[in-house]
XYZ file of N, CA and C in Angstrom:
777
model
N -31.510 -41.341 -7.931
C -30.363 -42.163 -7.534
C -29.960 -41.819 -6.101
N -29.839 -42.826 -5.264
C -29.443 -42.596 -3.875
C -27.920 -42.623 -3.766
N -27.415 -41.807 -2.878
C -25.982 -41.735 -2.639
C -25.697 -42.323 -1.263
N -24.889 -43.364 -1.223
C -24.563 -43.984 0.070
C -23.560 -43.113 0.811
N -23.762 -43.005 2.097
C -22.891 -42.188 2.929
C -22.151 -43.073 3.912
N -20.929 -42.681 4.205
C -20.151 -43.398 5.202
C -20.565 -42.961 6.597
N -19.858 -43.424 7.610
C -20.185 -43.035 8.982
C -20.001 -41.531 9.185
N -20.788 -40.979 10.094
C -20.697 -39.548 10.381
C -19.307 -39.199 10.879
N -18.863 -37.998 10.539
C -17.552 -37.557 11.010
C -17.507 -37.542 12.541
N -16.379 -37.972 13.063
C -16.096 -37.980 14.501
C -16.978 -38.961 15.275
N -17.627 -39.865 14.559
C -18.416 -40.886 15.236
C -17.506 -41.884 15.940
N -17.912 -42.269 17.140
C -17.166 -43.283 17.905
C -18.022 -44.521 18.141
N -19.010 -44.714 17.299
C -19.908 -45.868 17.429
C -19.114 -47.172 17.457
N -19.450 -48.032 18.391
C -18.824 -49.346 18.473
C -17.504 -49.369 19.208
N -17.021 -48.219 19.683
C -15.733 -48.186 20.367
C -15.926 -48.165 21.882
N -14.936 -48.682 22.571
C -14.939 -48.727 24.032
C -13.804 -47.841 24.540
N -14.129 -46.946 25.471
C -13.148 -45.989 25.999
C -13.020 -46.141 27.510
N -11.797 -46.033 27.994
C -11.527 -46.011 29.431
C -10.886 -44.676 29.777
N -11.445 -43.998 30.774
C -10.882 -42.739 31.261
C -10.635 -42.886 32.752
N -9.373 -42.802 33.175
C -9.102 -42.828 34.609
C -9.477 -41.469 35.203
N -9.931 -41.506 36.448
C -10.327 -40.263 37.105
C -11.467 -39.573 36.384
N -12.528 -40.335 36.079
C -13.608 -39.760 35.253
C -14.931 -39.644 35.986
N -14.895 -39.631 37.319
C -16.139 -39.492 38.069
C -16.515 -38.036 38.301
N -15.640 -37.105 37.888
C -15.945 -35.677 38.035
C -14.998 -34.866 37.155
N -15.247 -33.584 37.076
C -14.352 -32.650 36.408
C -14.105 -32.945 34.944
N -12.854 -32.766 34.521
C -12.467 -32.952 33.122
C -12.743 -34.387 32.674
N -12.466 -35.354 33.536
C -12.687 -36.749 33.172
C -14.141 -37.049 32.897
N -15.034 -36.548 33.743
C -16.465 -36.783 33.557
C -16.978 -36.076 32.310
N -16.546 -34.840 32.089
C -16.958 -34.119 30.880
C -16.485 -34.846 29.628
N -15.278 -35.395 29.675
C -14.747 -36.134 28.522
C -15.513 -37.439 28.321
N -15.883 -38.092 29.423
C -16.681 -39.313 29.316
C -18.016 -39.019 28.650
N -18.661 -37.946 29.074
C -19.938 -37.568 28.472
C -19.772 -37.277 26.977
N -18.730 -36.535 26.632
C -18.522 -36.158 25.233
C -18.275 -37.388 24.353
N -17.427 -38.305 24.819
C -17.152 -39.507 24.037
C -18.411 -40.367 23.903
N -19.176 -40.467 24.984
C -20.406 -41.262 24.945
C -21.431 -40.625 24.006
N -21.473 -39.310 23.966
C -22.403 -38.625 23.061
C -22.049 -38.886 21.598
N -20.780 -39.224 21.346
C -20.360 -39.570 19.985
C -20.537 -41.059 19.692
N -21.109 -41.793 20.647
C -21.451 -43.184 20.389
C -20.598 -44.218 21.086
N -19.556 -43.800 21.781
C -18.692 -44.766 22.472
C -19.359 -45.278 23.747
N -19.000 -46.492 24.119
C -19.267 -46.960 25.473
C -18.077 -46.514 26.317
N -18.361 -45.918 27.468
C -17.280 -45.316 28.255
C -17.210 -45.944 29.638
N -16.006 -46.343 30.012
C -15.759 -46.904 31.338
C -15.425 -45.761 32.288
N -16.282 -45.588 33.307
C -16.107 -44.533 34.298
C -15.265 -45.071 35.446
N -14.236 -44.325 35.833
C -13.326 -44.780 36.885
C -13.139 -43.714 37.956
N -12.930 -44.183 39.155
C -12.569 -43.345 40.285
C -12.310 -44.244 41.471
N -11.747 -43.695 42.545
C -11.450 -44.521 43.724
C -12.709 -44.882 44.502
N -13.688 -43.986 44.506
C -14.903 -44.187 45.288
C -15.989 -44.841 44.436
N -16.444 -46.017 44.859
C -17.512 -46.697 44.132
C -18.782 -45.862 44.120
N -19.036 -45.144 45.196
C -20.241 -44.316 45.277
C -20.186 -43.173 44.276
N -19.034 -42.502 44.190
C -18.889 -41.387 43.254
C -18.972 -41.867 41.816
N -18.358 -43.009 41.535
C -18.436 -43.590 40.191
C -19.879 -43.917 39.839
N -20.601 -44.513 40.795
C -21.999 -44.877 40.563
C -22.852 -43.643 40.290
N -22.615 -42.581 41.043
C -23.375 -41.345 40.844
C -23.107 -40.753 39.463
N -21.839 -40.754 39.050
C -21.482 -40.216 37.735
C -22.118 -41.064 36.634
N -22.043 -42.382 36.781
C -22.618 -43.278 35.781
C -24.126 -43.092 35.690
N -24.777 -42.922 36.832
C -26.233 -42.716 36.853
C -26.605 -41.449 36.081
N -25.828 -40.391 36.284
C -26.099 -39.129 35.587
C -26.006 -39.302 34.071
N -24.991 -40.024 33.611
C -24.820 -40.221 32.180
C -25.881 -41.166 31.613
N -26.239 -42.184 32.378
C -27.285 -43.103 31.906
C -28.625 -42.393 31.767
N -28.894 -41.458 32.647
C -30.141 -40.696 32.552
C -30.209 -39.906 31.249
N -29.037 -39.588 30.702
C -28.975 -38.883 29.419
C -28.987 -39.855 28.243
N -29.186 -41.135 28.530
C -29.263 -42.146 27.473
C -27.922 -42.612 26.962
N -26.862 -42.416 27.748
C -25.513 -42.753 27.301
C -25.079 -44.111 27.850
N -24.162 -44.758 27.129
C -23.691 -46.091 27.500
C -22.430 -45.985 28.356
N -22.527 -46.402 29.607
C -21.378 -46.320 30.508
C -21.232 -47.617 31.293
N -20.010 -47.858 31.716
C -19.658 -49.035 32.513
C -18.919 -48.535 33.743
N -19.287 -49.038 34.907
C -18.664 -48.594 36.151
C -17.427 -49.433 36.459
N -16.333 -48.762 36.815
C -15.091 -49.473 37.149
C -14.356 -48.728 38.259
N -14.854 -48.864 39.498
C -14.138 -48.208 40.598
C -12.842 -48.937 40.932
N -11.735 -48.246 40.796
C -10.442 -48.776 41.247
C -9.505 -47.606 41.451
N -8.490 -47.834 42.253
C -7.501 -46.800 42.559
C -6.424 -46.815 41.479
N -6.389 -45.769 40.666
C -5.421 -45.725 39.568
C -3.984 -45.747 40.066
N -3.756 -45.421 41.329
C -2.397 -45.463 41.888
C -1.944 -46.885 42.183
N -2.891 -47.822 42.241
C -2.576 -49.222 42.499
C -2.448 -49.930 41.147
N -1.235 -50.055 40.662
C -1.004 -50.562 39.311
C -1.526 -51.986 39.139
N -1.278 -52.842 40.106
C -1.723 -54.234 39.984
C -3.248 -54.319 39.924
N -3.913 -53.542 40.774
C -5.372 -53.524 40.760
C -5.899 -52.968 39.439
N -5.263 -51.917 38.946
C -5.691 -51.298 37.694
C -5.605 -52.285 36.533
N -4.471 -52.954 36.417
C -4.268 -53.884 35.304
C -5.222 -55.072 35.407
N -5.407 -55.607 36.620
C -6.325 -56.729 36.799
C -7.746 -56.332 36.438
N -8.142 -55.125 36.832
C -9.495 -54.651 36.526
C -9.676 -54.457 35.030
N -8.678 -53.886 34.381
C -8.758 -53.662 32.934
C -8.844 -54.987 32.188
N -8.079 -55.961 32.601
C -8.151 -57.275 31.945
C -9.544 -57.881 32.085
N -10.140 -57.720 33.258
C -11.498 -58.231 33.454
C -12.498 -57.483 32.570
N -12.330 -56.185 32.472
C -13.223 -55.378 31.637
C -13.128 -55.791 30.168
N -11.917 -56.053 29.709
C -11.732 -56.474 28.317
C -12.391 -57.828 28.074
N -12.265 -58.730 29.036
C -12.910 -60.039 28.901
C -14.431 -59.903 28.833
N -14.983 -58.991 29.626
C -16.433 -58.862 29.718
C -17.030 -57.994 28.613
N -16.289 -56.971 28.169
C -16.878 -55.967 27.274
C -16.169 -55.825 25.927
N -15.064 -56.540 25.745
C -14.362 -56.458 24.476
C -13.197 -55.498 24.517
N -12.477 -55.363 23.407
C -11.256 -54.545 23.367
C -11.519 -53.064 23.600
N -10.546 -52.423 24.227
C -10.596 -50.976 24.477
C -9.827 -50.275 23.365
N -10.507 -49.382 22.663
C -9.866 -48.643 21.570
C -9.318 -47.284 22.007
N -9.894 -46.713 23.078
C -9.531 -45.357 23.504
C -9.151 -45.390 24.980
N -7.986 -44.855 25.297
C -7.564 -44.738 26.700
C -7.169 -43.304 26.980
N -7.798 -42.714 28.000
C -7.443 -41.368 28.442
C -6.873 -41.463 29.846
N -5.591 -41.153 29.985
C -4.908 -41.169 31.285
C -5.140 -39.818 31.950
N -6.102 -39.763 32.837
C -6.554 -38.482 33.376
C -6.437 -38.369 34.894
N -6.319 -39.488 35.606
C -6.257 -39.432 37.067
C -5.074 -38.581 37.514
N -5.305 -37.769 38.541
C -4.242 -36.860 38.980
C -4.448 -36.464 40.437
N -3.375 -35.969 41.042
C -3.451 -35.379 42.369
C -2.518 -34.178 42.404
N -2.675 -33.351 43.429
C -1.890 -32.130 43.544
C -1.410 -31.971 44.980
N -0.248 -31.349 45.153
C 0.224 -30.923 46.468
C 0.917 -29.588 46.279
N 0.468 -28.588 47.034
C 1.005 -27.230 46.895
C 1.888 -26.898 48.107
N 3.157 -26.638 47.810
C 4.097 -26.279 48.869
C 5.369 -25.746 48.222
N 6.006 -24.813 48.905
C 7.244 -24.238 48.390
C 8.303 -25.315 48.173
N 9.110 -25.146 47.135
C 10.129 -26.132 46.777
C 11.021 -26.499 47.958
N 11.489 -25.512 48.718
C 12.476 -25.771 49.756
C 11.905 -26.543 50.942
N 10.589 -26.589 51.076
C 9.981 -27.378 52.149
C 9.154 -28.537 51.614
N 9.167 -28.725 50.300
C 8.348 -29.765 49.662
C 8.845 -31.144 50.099
N 8.014 -31.950 50.778
C 8.481 -33.254 51.265
C 8.764 -34.212 50.109
N 9.850 -34.944 50.214
C 10.190 -35.892 49.158
C 9.104 -36.938 48.978
N 8.496 -37.383 50.096
C 7.451 -38.401 49.973
C 6.242 -37.878 49.187
N 5.952 -36.567 49.316
C 4.850 -35.984 48.543
C 5.236 -35.871 47.070
N 6.488 -35.511 46.815
C 6.977 -35.460 45.443
C 6.802 -36.821 44.776
N 7.232 -37.869 45.481
C 7.142 -39.215 44.920
C 5.688 -39.660 44.761
N 4.815 -39.268 45.684
C 3.399 -39.635 45.604
C 2.728 -38.988 44.395
N 3.019 -37.715 44.181
C 2.434 -37.005 43.040
C 2.948 -37.599 41.728
N 4.244 -37.866 41.639
C 4.789 -38.459 40.419
C 4.245 -39.864 40.185
N 4.041 -40.599 41.261
C 3.561 -41.974 41.111
C 2.185 -42.012 40.438
N 1.225 -41.244 40.981
C -0.129 -41.272 40.405
C -0.180 -40.560 39.067
N 0.394 -39.370 39.004
C 0.234 -38.547 37.799
C 1.027 -39.062 36.606
N 2.123 -39.766 36.858
C 2.988 -40.184 35.754
C 3.224 -41.702 35.735
N 3.814 -42.236 36.780
C 4.208 -43.651 36.758
C 3.015 -44.583 36.581
N 1.957 -44.375 37.351
C 0.791 -45.261 37.272
C 0.100 -45.150 35.920
N 0.062 -43.935 35.362
C -0.547 -43.757 34.045
C 0.313 -44.438 32.968
N 1.635 -44.346 33.127
C 2.564 -45.022 32.215
C 2.328 -46.535 32.241
N 2.203 -47.091 33.438
C 2.081 -48.544 33.568
C 0.776 -49.063 32.980
N -0.340 -48.413 33.319
C -1.628 -48.860 32.785
C -1.693 -48.602 31.282
N -1.171 -47.462 30.858
C -1.163 -47.154 29.429
C -0.334 -48.141 28.633
N 0.805 -48.541 29.169
C 1.643 -49.528 28.477
C 0.909 -50.856 28.345
N 0.205 -51.249 29.407
C -0.551 -52.499 29.367
C -1.638 -52.429 28.293
N -2.353 -51.326 28.247
C -3.394 -51.171 27.231
C -2.797 -51.078 25.830
N -1.625 -50.462 25.725
C -0.973 -50.367 24.410
C -0.657 -51.750 23.858
N -0.320 -52.702 24.734
C -0.034 -54.052 24.254
C -1.279 -54.676 23.630
N -2.451 -54.380 24.190
C -3.700 -54.859 23.600
C -3.991 -54.143 22.281
N -3.721 -52.832 22.255
C -3.967 -52.061 21.039
C -3.067 -52.520 19.891
N -1.849 -52.927 20.213
C -0.939 -53.454 19.186
C -1.531 -54.715 18.574
N -2.135 -55.544 19.398
C -2.747 -56.773 18.887
C -3.896 -56.471 17.934
N -4.665 -55.419 18.243
C -5.797 -55.076 17.373
C -5.402 -54.095 16.270
N -4.132 -53.628 16.307
C -3.610 -52.717 15.283
C -4.445 -51.444 15.156
N -4.843 -50.930 16.325
C -5.578 -49.655 16.348
C -5.667 -49.176 17.789
N -5.592 -47.875 17.970
C -5.818 -47.318 19.303
C -5.624 -45.822 19.348
N -6.220 -45.242 20.368
C -6.067 -43.815 20.654
C -5.698 -43.680 22.130
N -4.538 -43.095 22.406
C -4.103 -42.820 23.769
C -4.029 -41.307 23.934
N -4.699 -40.804 24.960
C -4.710 -39.369 25.244
C -4.337 -39.185 26.702
N -3.349 -38.352 26.971
C -2.945 -38.095 28.352
C -3.296 -36.653 28.705
N -3.732 -36.461 29.936
C -4.059 -35.114 30.407
C -2.812 -34.488 31.001
N -2.199 -33.591 30.246
C -1.046 -32.854 30.732
C -1.494 -31.578 31.414
N -0.766 -30.499 31.208
C -1.115 -29.221 31.827
C -0.240 -28.127 31.247
N -0.761 -26.908 31.223
C 0.088 -25.783 30.817
C 1.225 -25.581 31.805
N 1.055 -26.088 33.037
C 2.157 -25.990 33.993
C 3.273 -26.972 33.663
N 3.020 -27.908 32.760
C 4.084 -28.747 32.239
C 4.850 -28.069 31.128
N 4.334 -26.921 30.664
C 4.989 -26.121 29.633
C 5.661 -24.888 30.213
N 5.098 -24.388 31.318
C 5.646 -23.210 31.980
C 5.646 -23.450 33.483
N 6.624 -22.933 34.179
C 6.714 -23.149 35.621
C 5.671 -22.362 36.393
N 5.358 -22.847 37.585
C 4.420 -22.179 38.483
C 4.851 -22.494 39.905
N 4.924 -21.500 40.755
C 5.428 -21.707 42.111
C 4.552 -22.677 42.904
N 5.215 -23.387 43.805
C 4.579 -24.237 44.817
C 3.980 -25.542 44.286
N 4.230 -25.889 43.022
C 3.695 -27.164 42.510
C 4.789 -27.920 41.749
N 5.955 -28.000 42.349
C 7.116 -28.536 41.627
C 6.930 -29.990 41.206
N 6.235 -30.805 42.001
C 6.030 -32.201 41.618
C 5.034 -32.309 40.462
N 3.986 -31.524 40.524
C 2.935 -31.563 39.497
C 3.485 -31.160 38.134
N 4.274 -30.080 38.091
C 4.822 -29.622 36.811
C 5.758 -30.665 36.206
N 6.554 -31.321 37.046
C 7.466 -32.355 36.554
C 6.671 -33.532 35.988
N 5.621 -33.949 36.711
C 4.805 -35.081 36.255
C 4.115 -34.765 34.936
N 3.554 -33.576 34.826
C 2.825 -33.219 33.611
C 3.783 -33.046 32.426
N 4.951 -32.479 32.666
C 5.945 -32.391 31.595
C 6.361 -33.790 31.150
N 6.428 -34.719 32.106
C 6.733 -36.100 31.767
C 5.672 -36.722 30.881
N 4.401 -36.404 31.126
C 3.326 -36.909 30.278
C 3.418 -36.349 28.859
N 3.803 -35.086 28.740
C 3.986 -34.518 27.399
C 5.092 -35.283 26.655
N 6.182 -35.580 27.371
C 7.272 -36.347 26.758
C 6.825 -37.763 26.431
N 5.995 -38.340 27.304
C 5.464 -39.676 27.064
C 4.700 -39.713 25.742
N 3.884 -38.698 25.504
C 3.103 -38.659 24.261
C 4.017 -38.677 23.041
N 5.107 -37.921 23.097
C 6.035 -37.893 21.958
C 6.730 -39.238 21.780
N 7.239 -39.776 22.884
C 7.992 -41.028 22.808
C 7.109 -42.195 22.375
N 5.951 -42.308 22.980
C 5.051 -43.405 22.625
C 4.561 -43.283 21.195
N 4.359 -42.057 20.723
C 3.918 -41.877 19.339
C 4.942 -42.467 18.375
N 6.208 -42.260 18.669
C 7.271 -42.804 17.819
C 7.217 -44.336 17.811
N 7.007 -44.915 18.984
C 7.057 -46.370 19.093
C 5.783 -47.067 18.625
N 4.645 -46.416 18.760
C 3.372 -47.082 18.492
C 2.754 -46.724 17.143
N 3.276 -45.719 16.478
C 2.709 -45.313 15.185
C 2.654 -46.432 14.154
N 3.650 -47.326 14.080
C 3.557 -48.415 13.096
C 2.358 -49.339 13.311
N 1.744 -49.254 14.488
C 0.611 -50.120 14.806
C -0.721 -49.361 14.730
N -0.714 -48.203 14.070
C -1.928 -47.407 13.868
C -2.510 -46.925 15.201
N -1.618 -46.613 16.119
C -1.998 -46.079 17.420
C -1.470 -44.653 17.520
N -2.342 -43.708 17.826
C -1.894 -42.335 18.034
C -1.821 -42.059 19.527
N -0.882 -41.196 19.903
C -0.695 -40.818 21.302
C -0.522 -39.307 21.360
N -1.400 -38.645 22.092
C -1.346 -37.194 22.194
C -1.639 -36.746 23.618
N -1.224 -35.522 23.919
C -1.500 -34.924 25.223
C -2.393 -33.699 25.044
N -3.311 -33.523 25.963
C -4.070 -32.282 26.070
C -3.519 -31.537 27.276
N -3.193 -30.263 27.100
C -2.655 -29.462 28.203
C -3.682 -28.407 28.592
N -4.522 -28.711 29.573
C -5.521 -27.719 29.986
C -4.870 -26.501 30.611
N -5.473 -25.353 30.360
C -5.133 -24.157 31.112
C -5.856 -24.205 32.442
N -6.273 -23.047 32.921
C -6.990 -23.012 34.194
C -8.463 -23.293 33.948
N -8.911 -24.474 34.398
C -10.250 -24.969 34.141
C -11.034 -24.982 35.454
N -12.254 -24.513 35.405
C -13.092 -24.420 36.601
C -13.630 -25.797 36.985
N -12.910 -26.490 37.854
C -13.316 -27.805 38.369
C -13.141 -27.821 39.882
N -13.613 -28.885 40.517
C -13.430 -29.043 41.954
C -11.947 -29.132 42.315
N -11.133 -29.565 41.374
C -9.698 -29.770 41.606
C -9.015 -28.478 42.045
N -9.465 -27.350 41.516
C -8.847 -26.066 41.877
C -9.874 -25.068 42.391
N -10.819 -25.567 43.163
C -11.881 -24.720 43.702
C -11.326 -23.588 44.560
N -10.257 -23.868 45.321
C -9.669 -22.835 46.179
C -9.177 -21.651 45.352
N -8.583 -21.924 44.188
C -8.099 -20.841 43.335
C -9.256 -20.035 42.752
N -10.352 -20.710 42.432
C -11.503 -19.999 41.882
C -12.078 -19.001 42.886
N -11.920 -19.308 44.172
C -12.464 -18.451 45.220
C -11.460 -17.409 45.712
N -10.294 -17.387 45.089
C -9.237 -16.453 45.491
C -9.307 -15.211 44.594
N -9.717 -14.090 45.159
C -9.912 -12.864 44.374
C -8.626 -12.409 43.700
N -7.523 -12.464 44.432
C -6.248 -12.017 43.870
C -5.800 -12.931 42.727
N -6.015 -14.237 42.900
C -5.635 -15.157 41.827
C -6.481 -14.915 40.587
N -7.765 -14.694 40.778
C -8.634 -14.435 39.632
C -8.212 -13.187 38.877
N -7.799 -12.160 39.595
C -7.332 -10.946 38.933
C -6.064 -11.231 38.129
N -5.146 -11.992 38.726
C -3.925 -12.371 38.005
C -4.270 -13.172 36.761
N -5.199 -14.134 36.900
C -5.546 -15.008 35.788
C -6.168 -14.219 34.637
N -7.095 -13.338 34.957
C -7.782 -12.597 33.892
C -6.847 -11.594 33.216
N -5.837 -11.123 33.957
C -4.816 -10.274 33.338
C -3.898 -11.090 32.436
N -3.753 -12.370 32.738
C -2.785 -13.233 32.049
C -3.378 -13.961 30.841
N -4.660 -14.296 30.911
C -5.320 -15.065 29.853
C -6.014 -14.118 28.882
N -5.638 -14.121 27.601
C -6.252 -13.206 26.642
C -7.781 -13.270 26.614
N -8.368 -14.441 26.812
C -9.826 -14.550 26.808
C -10.454 -14.109 28.126
N -9.624 -13.817 29.120
C -10.058 -13.249 30.404
C -11.160 -14.069 31.074
N -10.945 -15.373 31.155
C -11.932 -16.224 31.818
C -11.311 -17.565 32.156
N -11.982 -18.289 33.042
C -11.660 -19.683 33.289
C -12.182 -20.522 32.136
N -11.507 -21.629 31.845
C -12.040 -22.580 30.890
C -13.035 -23.500 31.575
N -13.774 -24.249 30.791
C -14.731 -25.215 31.332
C -14.269 -26.627 30.989
N -14.693 -27.620 31.755
C -14.337 -29.006 31.423
C -14.734 -29.394 30.004
N -15.831 -28.818 29.499
C -16.259 -29.134 28.134
C -15.248 -28.670 27.095
N -14.507 -27.605 27.398
C -13.476 -27.150 26.460
C -12.433 -28.239 26.238
N -12.073 -28.929 27.301
C -11.103 -30.022 27.190
C -11.750 -31.226 26.525
N -12.985 -31.520 26.908
C -13.687 -32.683 26.364
C -13.816 -32.609 24.849
N -14.036 -31.416 24.327
C -14.161 -31.261 22.874
C -12.856 -31.619 22.167
N -11.732 -31.209 22.764
C -10.434 -31.561 22.189
C -10.186 -33.067 22.274
N -10.595 -33.660 23.378
C -10.431 -35.103 23.562
C -11.213 -35.866 22.500
N -12.439 -35.401 22.221
C -13.262 -36.064 21.194
C -12.546 -36.074 19.845
N -11.942 -34.961 19.493
C -11.225 -34.909 18.210
C -10.058 -35.887 18.206
N -9.234 -35.851 19.242
C -8.049 -36.710 19.283
C -8.417 -38.190 19.360
N -9.603 -38.500 19.875
C -10.047 -39.887 19.967
C -10.642 -40.396 18.662
N -10.908 -39.502 17.732
C -11.626 -39.878 16.513
C -10.691 -40.453 15.454
N -11.288 -41.138 14.490
C -10.525 -41.636 13.346
C -10.033 -40.477 12.484
N -10.742 -39.356 12.534
C -10.345 -38.200 11.729
C -9.014 -37.618 12.184
N -8.572 -37.943 13.394
C -7.289 -37.450 13.908
C -6.159 -38.456 13.682
N -6.304 -39.301 12.676
C -5.345 -40.387 12.465
C -3.937 -39.904 12.110
N -3.805 -38.661 11.606
C -2.490 -38.149 11.214
C -1.933 -37.168 12.251
N -2.543 -37.154 13.422
C -2.101 -36.296 14.522
C -1.579 -37.188 15.639
N -0.291 -37.122 15.901
C 0.264 -37.947 16.973
C 1.528 -37.310 17.535
N 1.784 -37.571 18.800
C 2.959 -37.025 19.475
C 2.838 -35.551 19.818
N 1.617 -35.023 19.798
C 1.423 -33.590 19.999
C 0.904 -33.284 21.406
N 1.206 -32.068 21.859
C 0.612 -31.536 23.085
C -0.246 -30.345 22.690
N -1.550 -30.483 22.859
C -2.498 -29.444 22.478
C -2.885 -28.640 23.711
N -2.453 -27.380 23.764
C -2.825 -26.499 24.870
C -4.230 -25.961 24.633
N -5.099 -26.185 25.604
C -6.471 -25.654 25.555
C -6.566 -24.708 26.740
N -6.233 -23.433 26.498
C -5.929 -22.551 27.627
C -6.365 -21.106 27.444
N -7.202 -20.827 26.458
C -7.658 -19.450 26.245
C -6.560 -18.493 25.842
N -5.435 -19.037 25.386
C -4.306 -18.210 24.951
C -3.239 -17.987 26.009
N -3.369 -18.653 27.142
C -2.444 -18.448 28.265
C -0.981 -18.611 27.870
N -0.677 -19.674 27.112
C 0.721 -19.982 26.821
C 1.302 -19.207 25.646
N 0.483 -18.404 24.957
C 1.013 -17.640 23.831
C 1.083 -16.134 24.117
N 0.694 -15.727 25.329
C 0.668 -14.298 25.649
C 1.838 -13.917 26.555
N 2.494 -12.821 26.220
C 3.565 -12.300 27.073
C 2.982 -11.396 28.138
């Protein structure tokens, strides 16, 4: 007697995912991970060349990707591009708001225009595109929204006052949206990376004093990798995570639980 089996656990076969800022770092690792689970993944970044290079790398691995170069800070362009993508490729079931920027400067000299620029891309633009996609997800009565927060949105860190505010806002967004979108079978969660070895913080990786501080502070005594975040994203994007919503998952080697 044969026993019929359902779909494999954590399979994303037949789903379409959009990740902003996915031509490198955490976004690219997450794109690869979702595609390895069977999703078609839309690769995004400001540079068409960088997006093309990232897409080529994933296609060489036999993965299904779609190129979508646009500036996530340009809300009108983002929404117009997403609408075109939906028309051409079908509904988007998974959205990861990952595009980000950083500016490091002491609070007392931090320019207001830089504060507003960091908040615009890291929070406002992600809110606007995410809200637009949520309206489509409500129509299909299914969706997964994942925002890339940060442990600095949970704990303060000198010289990045705009970044910490934006990331804390994304954590709050996940809670608020989860309340509003849960009746439509849409989950909304945040991943809060610890210190991850990417191009985004290459200067810190090369700073001997910072590395000593980090290894003293992180119980696992190491930098995280983009794949560490991607693995968490895969879980939150899956149907198996249907009862997990409004949460901020710190992936940080124990950074936020150690005194």
